[in-house]
Amino acid sequence: MQAVILAGGKGTRLRPLTVYTPKPIVPVANRPFLQYQIDILRKAEVLDITLSLSYQPDKIEMLLGDGSDLGVNLKCITEPNPLGTAGAYRYAADQIRETTVVFNGDVLTDIDIAKLIEQHRSRGATATIVLTPVEDPSRYGLVETAEDGQILRFLEKPKPEELASLGINTINAGIYILEPEVLDMIEYEVNTSFEYDVFPKLLAEKKPFFAYIMDGEYWRDIGTPESYLEAHQDIMGGKVAGLEHMTADYESATAASIDSVSIIGEDCNIKPNARIINSVLGKNVVVEEKAVIENSVIWSHTRVAAGAEIDGAIIGRSCHIGRNAVVGPDTVLGDKTQLTDYTKV
Ligand code: GDD
Ligand code: MG
């Protein structure tokens, strides 16, 4: 069993965070995102993992190396130009002639991959896709299934009228098990999409194409600032199985107050009377006297000066938040942003 992770998208919706950091390795609770996907593959003993890269591939390859630190064999393949989800899979998996787990490289989940593989095999499926219910399916691939789990229809980014007429909310979670037969349906080095081309073709050709419907497992696409922040709230709230105890033991020798759910990176310096509530601080973040950080994610090497207040924001790497600045909800600051004292955003 092999895996291919599609990790070549530009991450435009996560800008400015993805200007210097490609989406697959944005830090989530202080770890490069892809490590979570690698962890759940390793748990299912899927150890041969190919990363399909396109945007800033060198940064990803340098950070994750050959996977030996993570207990897997990692191979990186970079496309000559973006080939779309299926084209990228074909390009990366060209030599693979066995059943393959395919992952969109931006979904955080605690799904048990071994159970999924088992269902795929027991149904004799050519393809199995994982589905999850969501409140607003319009941003996703909407999938209709029969009683027995067969896929009946796949509608990528459905229009409001399609949504209303179907009245279902199960979407493509971006996790597939595919037989090599699917690889043969995709042309080499041609831009092709699973969602618009391959899945409709599987349906037209009446291949055994099944759904694995999530039942209470955690799932979230981290590709927008709102969902990236929510993923952090969920991890701190203990909603992601296996990630309940991420909280670092911060030696708070001072009068600083840090709540029990916040995650504090290595070498942070939190000064007396500063307060950290429901937040994640990257490595080497400095928080000066009386600053308050709440419901926020702060990347490494950022300095928050005395009396500043940050609530509901994402702050990039090596920023400087001036004294008494107020940073409000939904703010996303790119790396190296400097906010003058008393700024309000
Ligand atoms: N290598 C490579 N090349 N990877 C790509 C390319 C490409 O040309 N295009 C996209 N990807 C990767 C992205 O990096 C991401 O990890 C994954 O493929 C999916 O692309 P997104 O751009 O994040 O798609 P989406 O979120 O709008 O929709 C997809 O995911 C939803 C679930 O989160 C679709 O698969 C939907 O059907 C699905 O519901
Ligand atoms: Mg996505």
PDB file of C-alpha atoms in Angstrom, residues 12 15 18 29 77 112 121 152 161 181 184 193 228 248 253 277 289 291 320 337:
ATOM      1  CA  THR A  12      -4.140  31.496  -2.434  1.00  0.00           C
ATOM      2  CA  ARG A  15      -2.517  34.445   1.778  1.00  0.00           C
ATOM      3  CA  THR A  18       1.371  31.265   2.220  1.00  0.00           C
ATOM      4  CA  ALA A  29      -0.095  23.739  16.626  1.00  0.00           C
ATOM      5  CA  ILE A  77       7.912  14.692  -7.035  1.00  0.00           C
ATOM      6  CA  ASP A 112      -8.644   5.557  10.829  1.00  0.00           C
ATOM      7  CA  ARG A 121     -11.265  -4.109  -0.102  1.00  0.00           C
ATOM      8  CA  LEU A 152     -24.536   8.253  -7.605  1.00  0.00           C
ATOM      9  CA  GLU A 161     -29.991  25.684  -7.217  1.00  0.00           C
ATOM     10  CA  GLU A 181      -7.013   1.115 -12.963  1.00  0.00           C
ATOM     11  CA  ASP A 184      -4.813   4.345 -16.418  1.00  0.00           C
ATOM     12  CA  SER A 193      -9.056  17.011 -12.201  1.00  0.00           C
ATOM     13  CA  TYR A 228      -7.011  27.478   9.916  1.00  0.00           C
ATOM     14  CA  ALA A 248       3.780  22.376  26.214  1.00  0.00           C
ATOM     15  CA  ALA A 253       8.356  31.360  36.740  1.00  0.00           C
ATOM     16  CA  ILE A 277      -5.731  32.606  26.603  1.00  0.00           C
ATOM     17  CA  GLU A 289       4.373  43.036  30.193  1.00  0.00           C
ATOM     18  CA  ALA A 291       0.088  42.169  26.695  1.00  0.00           C
ATOM     19  CA  HIS A 320       6.520  43.215  15.661  1.00  0.00           C
ATOM     20  CA  THR A 337       4.653  42.913   9.590  1.00  0.00           C
TER      21      THR A 337
END
